[in-house]
Amino acid sequence: MKLTTTPRQDGFYFPAEFEPVREVWLAWPERGDNWRDGAKPAQQTFANVANAIAEVVCVSVAVSSQQYEKARSLLHSSVKLVEMAFNDSWMRDIGPTVIVNEAGERRGVSWKFNAWGGDFNGLYDDWSDDDKVAASVCDVLGIDHYRAPFVLEGGAIHTDGEGTLYTTEECLLSPGRNPQLSKSQIEQLLGEYLGVSKVVWLPKGLFNDETDGHVDNLLHVVAPGKVILSWTDDPFDPQFKLSREALAALNAQTDAKGRAIEVVKIPVPGPLYYSENEANGIEMSDGMNRQEGERLSASYANFLMVNGHIFLPLLDEQYDKIAIEILTNALPEYEIVGISTREVLLGGGNIHCITQQIPA
């Protein structure tokens, strides 16, 4: 059921990803203008991710009727398939943000979705099915939902579950999202729909990120007052300046509880680029141009935390082991599960972007 109140009025808030999770959702890729070679390599990788997560928690995958049999053949028998219409498979951005109250009840938030920028710089023209996914997932889960009155994607926000929200100005203040709203109005709405009391603003996201700088590609909140930040020490890398601006912003602010924010740096892989083969395997379209030699927005911060496990994208042999070592030292109680996900990266995101956790 669609509610007419707001989460804050009803005592609901956005819990952290490192709190107990009951289920994880994905959507099955098939778009030929985003996934190469008829999406077959991406489908295998999505299946690898879903099957790995299914070892730890229940997994549901939204799938079109045309792709049902293909998905069923690649996914573990424990993975639940749900027929649903959508335009592309970024469940983090099109699925609901599920919020909780002190009694442990759950509700969903359905954000307005416009393909990361609408008529201004959206990646495709028709996002009407994507915009209905959050409500549909809530119906399947049997929970009520709120319809937020502004554009937002799940990848644009991270929380510590204790009142702090992390986001980027590049994304939330981009002209393609909510040009009618000021920064303070957006902050007020975030408080109203996520129950947060403090927004930590970072200037920009990762270099060449076509989502206009989603925070989940730049950093990950791994504990109250503690974040993993994408980093490079190469002064010739355009990410060099962006990471330092992010660090300066984090150092200049405290979280909702007044704590200084601890920052653990993790190297960006590569730099990595589209190969000729990869770029040529994609059907041309207006919004999503994939060029040979174009820099990929690759990040080890784009992982998923589920019940004591971290599902980490493996992207570069030179840095994979370093990333695992850094996360193991920072979060010794977690088991790190590495999955090769270059095929997801080629579509413009990674493990965090294609998953949406449903809190326990």
CSV table of C-alpha atoms in Angstrom, one decimal:
chain,number,residue,atom,x,y,z
A,1,MET,CA,0.0,0.0,0.0
A,2,LYS,CA,1.2,3.5,-0.8
A,3,LEU,CA,1.3,5.7,2.3
A,4,THR,CA,0.5,9.4,2.5
A,5,THR,CA,2.6,10.2,5.6
A,6,THR,CA,6.4,10.4,5.7
A,7,PRO,CA,8.9,8.0,7.3
A,8,ARG,CA,10.0,10.6,9.8
A,9,GLN,CA,6.4,11.2,10.9
A,10,ASP,CA,6.0,7.5,11.4
A,11,GLY,CA,9.3,6.9,13.2
A,12,PHE,CA,11.1,5.0,10.4
A,13,TYR,CA,14.8,5.4,9.5
A,14,PHE,CA,17.3,4.1,7.0
A,15,PRO,CA,19.4,1.3,8.7
A,16,ALA,CA,23.1,0.7,7.8
A,17,GLU,CA,24.1,-2.0,5.3
A,18,PHE,CA,26.3,-3.6,8.0
A,19,GLU,CA,23.2,-4.3,10.1
A,20,PRO,CA,21.4,-7.7,9.7
A,21,VAL,CA,20.0,-8.3,6.2
A,22,ARG,CA,17.1,-10.7,5.4
A,23,GLU,CA,17.2,-10.7,1.6
A,24,VAL,CA,19.1,-9.3,-1.4
A,25,TRP,CA,17.5,-8.3,-4.7
A,26,LEU,CA,19.0,-8.1,-8.2
A,27,ALA,CA,17.5,-7.5,-11.7
A,28,TRP,CA,18.5,-9.6,-14.7
A,29,PRO,CA,20.5,-7.8,-17.4
A,30,GLU,CA,19.4,-7.9,-21.1
A,31,ARG,CA,19.7,-4.4,-22.6
A,32,GLY,CA,21.9,-4.7,-25.8
A,33,ASP,CA,22.9,-1.0,-25.7
A,34,ASN,CA,24.4,-1.4,-22.2
A,35,TRP,CA,25.5,-5.0,-22.0
A,36,ARG,CA,27.8,-6.4,-24.7
A,37,ASP,CA,27.2,-9.5,-26.9
A,38,GLY,CA,23.5,-9.6,-26.2
A,39,ALA,CA,24.2,-9.4,-22.4
A,40,LYS,CA,25.4,-13.0,-22.2
A,41,PRO,CA,28.7,-12.2,-20.4
A,42,ALA,CA,26.9,-9.9,-18.0
A,43,GLN,CA,24.2,-12.5,-17.3
A,44,GLN,CA,26.9,-15.0,-16.4
A,45,THR,CA,28.5,-12.5,-14.0
A,46,PHE,CA,25.2,-11.4,-12.5
A,47,ALA,CA,24.5,-15.1,-11.9
A,48,ASN,CA,27.9,-15.6,-10.2
A,49,VAL,CA,27.1,-12.6,-7.9
A,50,ALA,CA,23.6,-13.8,-7.1
A,51,ASN,CA,24.7,-17.4,-6.5
A,52,ALA,CA,27.6,-16.3,-4.1
A,53,ILE,CA,25.2,-14.1,-2.1
A,54,ALA,CA,22.7,-17.0,-2.0
A,55,GLU,CA,25.2,-19.0,0.0
A,56,VAL,CA,24.7,-16.4,2.8
A,57,VAL,CA,21.1,-15.0,2.6
A,58,CYS,CA,17.9,-15.3,0.5
A,59,VAL,CA,18.2,-13.8,-3.0
A,60,SER,CA,15.4,-12.7,-5.3
A,61,VAL,CA,16.0,-11.7,-9.0
A,62,ALA,CA,13.6,-9.6,-11.0
A,63,VAL,CA,13.5,-10.9,-14.6
A,64,SER,CA,11.5,-10.3,-17.8
A,65,SER,CA,9.3,-13.1,-19.1
A,66,GLN,CA,11.5,-13.5,-22.2
A,67,GLN,CA,14.6,-14.0,-20.0
A,68,TYR,CA,13.0,-16.3,-17.3
A,69,GLU,CA,14.3,-19.6,-18.7
A,70,LYS,CA,17.8,-18.3,-19.3
A,71,ALA,CA,18.0,-16.8,-15.8
A,72,ARG,CA,16.6,-20.0,-14.2
A,73,SER,CA,19.3,-22.1,-16.0
A,74,LEU,CA,22.2,-20.0,-14.6
A,75,LEU,CA,20.9,-19.3,-11.1
A,76,HIS,CA,21.1,-21.5,-8.1
A,77,SER,CA,17.9,-23.3,-7.3
A,78,SER,CA,17.5,-21.4,-4.1
A,79,VAL,CA,17.4,-18.1,-5.9
A,80,LYS,CA,13.8,-16.9,-6.3
A,81,LEU,CA,12.8,-15.4,-9.7
A,82,VAL,CA,10.1,-12.7,-9.9
A,83,GLU,CA,8.7,-11.7,-13.2
A,84,MET,CA,8.8,-7.9,-13.5
A,85,ALA,CA,9.1,-5.2,-16.1
A,86,PHE,CA,12.1,-2.8,-15.9
A,87,ASN,CA,14.3,-0.9,-18.3
A,88,ASP,CA,17.7,-1.8,-17.0
A,89,SER,CA,19.2,-3.9,-14.2
A,90,TRP,CA,20.5,-1.5,-11.6
A,91,MET,CA,18.5,-2.7,-8.6
A,92,ARG,CA,20.3,-0.4,-6.2
A,93,ASP,CA,18.9,2.6,-8.1
A,94,ILE,CA,15.4,1.4,-9.1
A,95,GLY,CA,14.6,-0.8,-6.1
A,96,PRO,CA,13.2,0.4,-2.8
A,97,THR,CA,15.3,1.8,0.0
A,98,VAL,CA,13.9,-0.3,2.9
A,99,ILE,CA,13.6,1.5,6.2
A,100,VAL,CA,12.8,0.2,9.7
A,101,ASN,CA,11.4,1.5,13.1
A,102,GLU,CA,12.4,0.6,16.6
A,103,ALA,CA,9.8,-2.2,16.7
A,104,GLY,CA,11.6,-3.9,13.7
A,105,GLU,CA,8.8,-3.2,11.2
A,106,ARG,CA,9.8,-2.5,7.6
A,107,ARG,CA,8.6,-0.1,4.9
A,108,GLY,CA,9.9,0.9,1.6
A,109,VAL,CA,10.7,4.2,-0.1
A,110,SER,CA,10.1,4.5,-3.8
A,111,TRP,CA,12.2,7.4,-5.2
A,112,LYS,CA,11.4,9.2,-8.4
A,113,PHE,CA,13.7,7.7,-11.0
A,114,ASN,CA,14.7,9.4,-14.3
A,115,ALA,CA,17.6,7.3,-15.7
A,116,TRP,CA,20.3,9.4,-13.9
A,117,GLY,CA,19.4,12.8,-15.3
A,118,GLY,CA,16.1,12.8,-17.3
A,119,ASP,CA,15.9,15.0,-20.3
A,120,PHE,CA,19.1,16.8,-19.2
A,121,ASN,CA,21.6,13.9,-19.3
A,122,GLY,CA,19.7,10.7,-18.7
A,123,LEU,CA,21.1,7.5,-20.1
A,124,TYR,CA,18.0,6.4,-21.9
A,125,ASP,CA,14.7,7.9,-22.9
A,126,ASP,CA,12.1,5.5,-21.4
A,127,TRP,CA,12.5,4.8,-17.7
A,128,SER,CA,8.8,4.3,-17.0
A,129,ASP,CA,9.1,0.6,-16.0
A,130,ASP,CA,12.2,1.3,-13.8
A,131,ASP,CA,10.2,4.0,-11.9
A,132,LYS,CA,7.6,1.3,-10.9
A,133,VAL,CA,10.1,-1.3,-9.7
A,134,ALA,CA,10.4,-0.1,-6.1
A,135,ALA,CA,6.6,-0.3,-5.5
A,136,SER,CA,6.5,-3.7,-7.1
A,137,VAL,CA,9.3,-5.1,-4.9
A,138,CYS,CA,7.5,-3.7,-1.8
A,139,ASP,CA,4.3,-5.5,-3.0
A,140,VAL,CA,6.2,-8.8,-3.3
A,141,LEU,CA,7.8,-8.3,0.1
A,142,GLY,CA,4.4,-7.5,1.6
A,143,ILE,CA,5.4,-4.1,3.0
A,144,ASP,CA,3.8,-0.6,2.6
A,145,HIS,CA,5.8,2.1,0.8
A,146,TYR,CA,6.2,5.8,0.6
A,147,ARG,CA,6.5,7.6,-2.7
A,148,ALA,CA,9.2,10.3,-2.3
A,149,PRO,CA,8.4,13.6,-4.1
A,150,PHE,CA,11.9,14.0,-5.6
A,151,VAL,CA,14.5,12.2,-7.8
A,152,LEU,CA,17.1,10.0,-6.1
A,153,GLU,CA,18.9,6.7,-6.7
A,154,GLY,CA,19.9,4.2,-4.0
A,155,GLY,CA,23.5,4.4,-5.2
A,156,ALA,CA,23.6,8.2,-4.3
A,157,ILE,CA,23.3,7.6,-0.6
A,158,HIS,CA,25.1,5.7,2.2
A,159,THR,CA,24.2,5.7,5.9
A,160,ASP,CA,25.7,4.6,9.2
A,161,GLY,CA,22.2,3.8,10.6
A,162,GLU,CA,22.8,6.3,13.4
A,163,GLY,CA,21.5,9.4,11.7
A,164,THR,CA,24.3,10.2,9.2
A,165,LEU,CA,23.8,10.2,5.5
A,166,TYR,CA,26.7,10.4,3.0
A,167,THR,CA,26.2,11.8,-0.5
A,168,THR,CA,27.9,13.9,-3.2
A,169,GLU,CA,27.0,17.4,-4.4
A,170,GLU,CA,27.9,16.4,-8.0
A,171,CYS,CA,25.0,13.9,-8.0
A,172,LEU,CA,22.2,15.4,-5.8
A,173,LEU,CA,22.7,18.9,-7.0
A,174,SER,CA,23.1,17.9,-10.7
A,175,PRO,CA,20.7,19.8,-13.1
A,176,GLY,CA,19.1,16.6,-14.3
A,177,ARG,CA,17.8,15.6,-10.8
A,178,ASN,CA,16.0,18.2,-8.8
A,179,PRO,CA,16.8,21.7,-10.3
A,180,GLN,CA,13.8,23.1,-8.5
A,181,LEU,CA,15.2,22.3,-5.0
A,182,SER,CA,18.0,24.0,-3.1
A,183,LYS,CA,20.7,22.1,-1.2
A,184,SER,CA,19.0,22.8,2.1
A,185,GLN,CA,15.6,21.7,0.7
A,186,ILE,CA,17.2,18.4,-0.5
A,187,GLU,CA,18.7,18.0,2.9
A,188,GLN,CA,15.3,18.5,4.6
A,189,LEU,CA,13.7,15.9,2.3
A,190,LEU,CA,16.5,13.4,3.0
A,191,GLY,CA,15.8,13.8,6.7
A,192,GLU,CA,12.0,13.4,6.1
A,193,TYR,CA,12.3,10.2,4.0
A,194,LEU,CA,15.3,8.6,5.6
A,195,GLY,CA,15.1,9.7,9.2
A,196,VAL,CA,18.6,11.1,9.2
A,197,SER,CA,19.8,14.2,11.1
A,198,LYS,CA,23.1,14.9,9.4
A,199,VAL,CA,24.1,14.9,5.7
A,200,VAL,CA,27.8,14.7,5.1
A,201,TRP,CA,28.3,16.3,1.6
A,202,LEU,CA,31.3,15.3,-0.5
A,203,PRO,CA,32.1,17.5,-3.6
A,204,LYS,CA,32.3,14.8,-6.3
A,205,GLY,CA,32.2,11.1,-7.0
A,206,LEU,CA,34.6,8.9,-8.9
A,207,PHE,CA,36.1,10.2,-12.2
A,208,ASN,CA,34.0,9.5,-15.3
A,209,ASP,CA,31.1,8.0,-13.4
A,210,GLU,CA,28.1,8.4,-15.7
A,211,THR,CA,25.7,8.5,-12.7
A,212,ASP,CA,27.0,12.0,-12.0
A,213,GLY,CA,29.1,10.8,-9.1
A,214,HIS,CA,27.2,8.3,-7.0
A,215,VAL,CA,28.7,8.1,-3.5
A,216,ASP,CA,28.7,4.3,-3.5
A,217,ASN,CA,31.4,4.2,-6.2
A,218,LEU,CA,33.6,6.5,-4.2
A,219,LEU,CA,33.2,5.3,-0.6
A,220,HIS,CA,31.5,2.8,1.6
A,221,VAL,CA,30.3,3.3,5.2
A,222,VAL,CA,31.5,0.2,7.0
A,223,ALA,CA,30.8,1.1,10.6
A,224,PRO,CA,29.6,4.1,12.6
A,225,GLY,CA,32.1,6.9,11.9
A,226,LYS,CA,34.2,4.7,9.6
A,227,VAL,CA,34.4,4.8,5.8
A,228,ILE,CA,36.4,3.1,3.0
A,229,LEU,CA,37.5,5.8,0.4
A,230,SER,CA,38.7,5.2,-3.1
A,231,TRP,CA,42.3,6.6,-3.4
A,232,THR,CA,45.2,7.0,-5.8
A,233,ASP,CA,48.7,8.3,-5.2
A,234,ASP,CA,49.3,9.0,-8.9
A,235,PRO,CA,49.3,12.8,-9.3
A,236,PHE,CA,48.6,12.4,-13.1
A,237,ASP,CA,45.4,10.4,-12.5
A,238,PRO,CA,42.3,12.7,-12.6
A,239,GLN,CA,41.1,10.7,-9.5
A,240,PHE,CA,44.0,12.1,-7.5
A,241,LYS,CA,42.4,15.5,-7.0
A,242,LEU,CA,38.8,14.1,-6.5
A,243,SER,CA,39.9,11.7,-3.7
A,244,ARG,CA,41.8,14.5,-1.9
A,245,GLU,CA,38.8,16.8,-2.1
A,246,ALA,CA,36.6,14.0,-0.7
A,247,LEU,CA,39.1,13.4,2.2
A,248,ALA,CA,39.3,17.1,3.0
A,249,ALA,CA,35.4,17.2,3.2
A,250,LEU,CA,35.3,14.1,5.4
A,251,ASN,CA,38.0,15.5,7.7
A,252,ALA,CA,36.2,18.9,8.0
A,253,GLN,CA,32.9,17.3,9.2
A,254,THR,CA,31.7,15.1,12.0
A,255,ASP,CA,28.9,12.6,11.8
A,256,ALA,CA,25.5,12.8,13.4
A,257,LYS,CA,26.9,11.7,16.8
A,258,GLY,CA,29.7,14.3,16.7
A,259,ARG,CA,32.4,11.7,15.9
A,260,ALA,CA,35.4,12.4,13.7
A,261,ILE,CA,35.1,10.2,10.6
A,262,GLU,CA,37.8,7.5,10.3
A,263,VAL,CA,38.9,7.1,6.7
A,264,VAL,CA,40.5,3.9,5.3
A,265,LYS,CA,42.0,4.4,1.9
A,266,ILE,CA,41.6,1.7,-0.8
A,267,PRO,CA,43.4,2.0,-4.2
A,268,VAL,CA,41.4,2.5,-7.4
A,269,PRO,CA,42.1,-0.4,-9.8
A,270,GLY,CA,43.9,0.2,-13.0
A,271,PRO,CA,43.2,2.7,-14.5
A,272,LEU,CA,41.1,0.4,-16.6
A,273,TYR,CA,39.7,1.2,-20.1
A,274,TYR,CA,37.2,-0.3,-22.6
A,275,SER,CA,38.9,-2.6,-25.1
A,276,GLU,CA,38.0,-2.4,-28.8
A,277,ASN,CA,36.2,-5.8,-28.5
A,278,GLU,CA,34.2,-4.7,-25.5
A,279,ALA,CA,33.1,-1.4,-27.0
A,280,ASN,CA,32.2,-2.9,-30.3
A,281,GLY,CA,30.0,-5.6,-28.7
A,282,ILE,CA,27.5,-3.0,-27.6
A,283,GLU,CA,24.6,-1.7,-29.7
A,284,MET,CA,24.9,2.0,-30.3
A,285,SER,CA,22.3,4.3,-28.6
A,286,ASP,CA,22.1,8.0,-27.8
A,287,GLY,CA,22.5,8.0,-24.1
A,288,MET,CA,25.1,5.2,-23.5
A,289,ASN,CA,28.2,5.7,-25.6
A,290,ARG,CA,30.9,3.2,-25.1
A,291,GLN,CA,34.2,4.0,-26.8
A,292,GLU,CA,37.4,2.0,-27.1
A,293,GLY,CA,39.9,3.5,-24.7
A,294,GLU,CA,37.3,5.2,-22.5
A,295,ARG,CA,38.2,5.2,-18.8
A,296,LEU,CA,36.1,2.8,-16.8
A,297,SER,CA,34.8,4.1,-13.4
A,298,ALA,CA,36.3,1.2,-11.5
A,299,SER,CA,36.2,1.0,-7.7
A,300,TYR,CA,36.8,-1.5,-4.9
A,301,ALA,CA,34.5,0.6,-2.7
A,302,ASN,CA,31.5,-0.7,-4.8
A,303,PHE,CA,31.1,-3.8,-2.6
A,304,LEU,CA,28.1,-5.2,-0.7
A,305,MET,CA,28.0,-6.0,3.0
A,306,VAL,CA,25.7,-8.9,4.0
A,307,ASN,CA,25.7,-10.5,7.4
A,308,GLY,CA,29.4,-10.7,8.1
A,309,HIS,CA,30.4,-11.0,4.5
A,310,ILE,CA,31.8,-8.5,1.9
A,311,PHE,CA,31.1,-9.3,-1.7
A,312,LEU,CA,34.0,-7.6,-3.4
A,313,PRO,CA,34.5,-6.9,-7.1
A,314,LEU,CA,37.8,-8.3,-8.4
A,315,LEU,CA,38.9,-6.0,-11.2
A,316,ASP,CA,42.7,-5.8,-11.5
A,317,GLU,CA,45.3,-8.5,-10.6
A,318,GLN,CA,47.7,-5.8,-9.7
A,319,TYR,CA,45.4,-4.4,-6.9
A,320,ASP,CA,42.9,-7.2,-6.0
A,321,LYS,CA,45.0,-8.7,-3.3
A,322,ILE,CA,45.8,-5.3,-1.9
A,323,ALA,CA,42.1,-4.4,-1.7
A,324,ILE,CA,41.4,-7.7,0.1
A,325,GLU,CA,44.2,-7.1,2.6
A,326,ILE,CA,43.1,-3.5,3.4
A,327,LEU,CA,39.5,-4.7,4.0
A,328,THR,CA,40.6,-7.7,6.0
A,329,ASN,CA,42.7,-5.4,8.3
A,330,ALA,CA,39.9,-2.8,8.5
A,331,LEU,CA,37.1,-5.3,9.1
A,332,PRO,CA,38.7,-8.5,10.6
A,333,GLU,CA,35.4,-10.0,11.6
A,334,TYR,CA,34.2,-10.1,7.9
A,335,GLU,CA,34.7,-12.8,5.4
A,336,ILE,CA,35.8,-11.3,2.0
A,337,VAL,CA,34.2,-13.0,-1.0
A,338,GLY,CA,35.9,-11.8,-4.2
A,339,ILE,CA,34.0,-12.1,-7.5
A,340,SER,CA,35.4,-11.1,-11.0
A,341,THR,CA,33.0,-8.5,-12.2
A,342,ARG,CA,34.5,-6.6,-15.1
A,343,GLU,CA,31.3,-7.4,-17.1
A,344,VAL,CA,29.3,-5.4,-14.6
A,345,LEU,CA,31.9,-2.6,-14.7
A,346,LEU,CA,31.5,-2.4,-18.5
A,347,GLY,CA,27.8,-1.5,-17.9
A,348,GLY,CA,28.7,1.4,-15.6
A,349,GLY,CA,28.7,0.1,-12.1
A,350,ASN,CA,29.5,-2.9,-9.8
A,351,ILE,CA,28.3,-5.3,-7.1
A,352,HIS,CA,26.8,-2.6,-4.9
A,353,CYS,CA,25.0,-1.0,-7.9
A,354,ILE,CA,23.3,-4.2,-9.0
A,355,THR,CA,22.1,-5.3,-5.5
A,356,GLN,CA,19.6,-3.9,-3.0
A,357,GLN,CA,19.6,-5.3,0.6
A,358,ILE,CA,16.4,-5.8,2.5
A,359,PRO,CA,17.1,-5.3,6.2
A,360,ALA,CA,16.1,-8.1,8.7
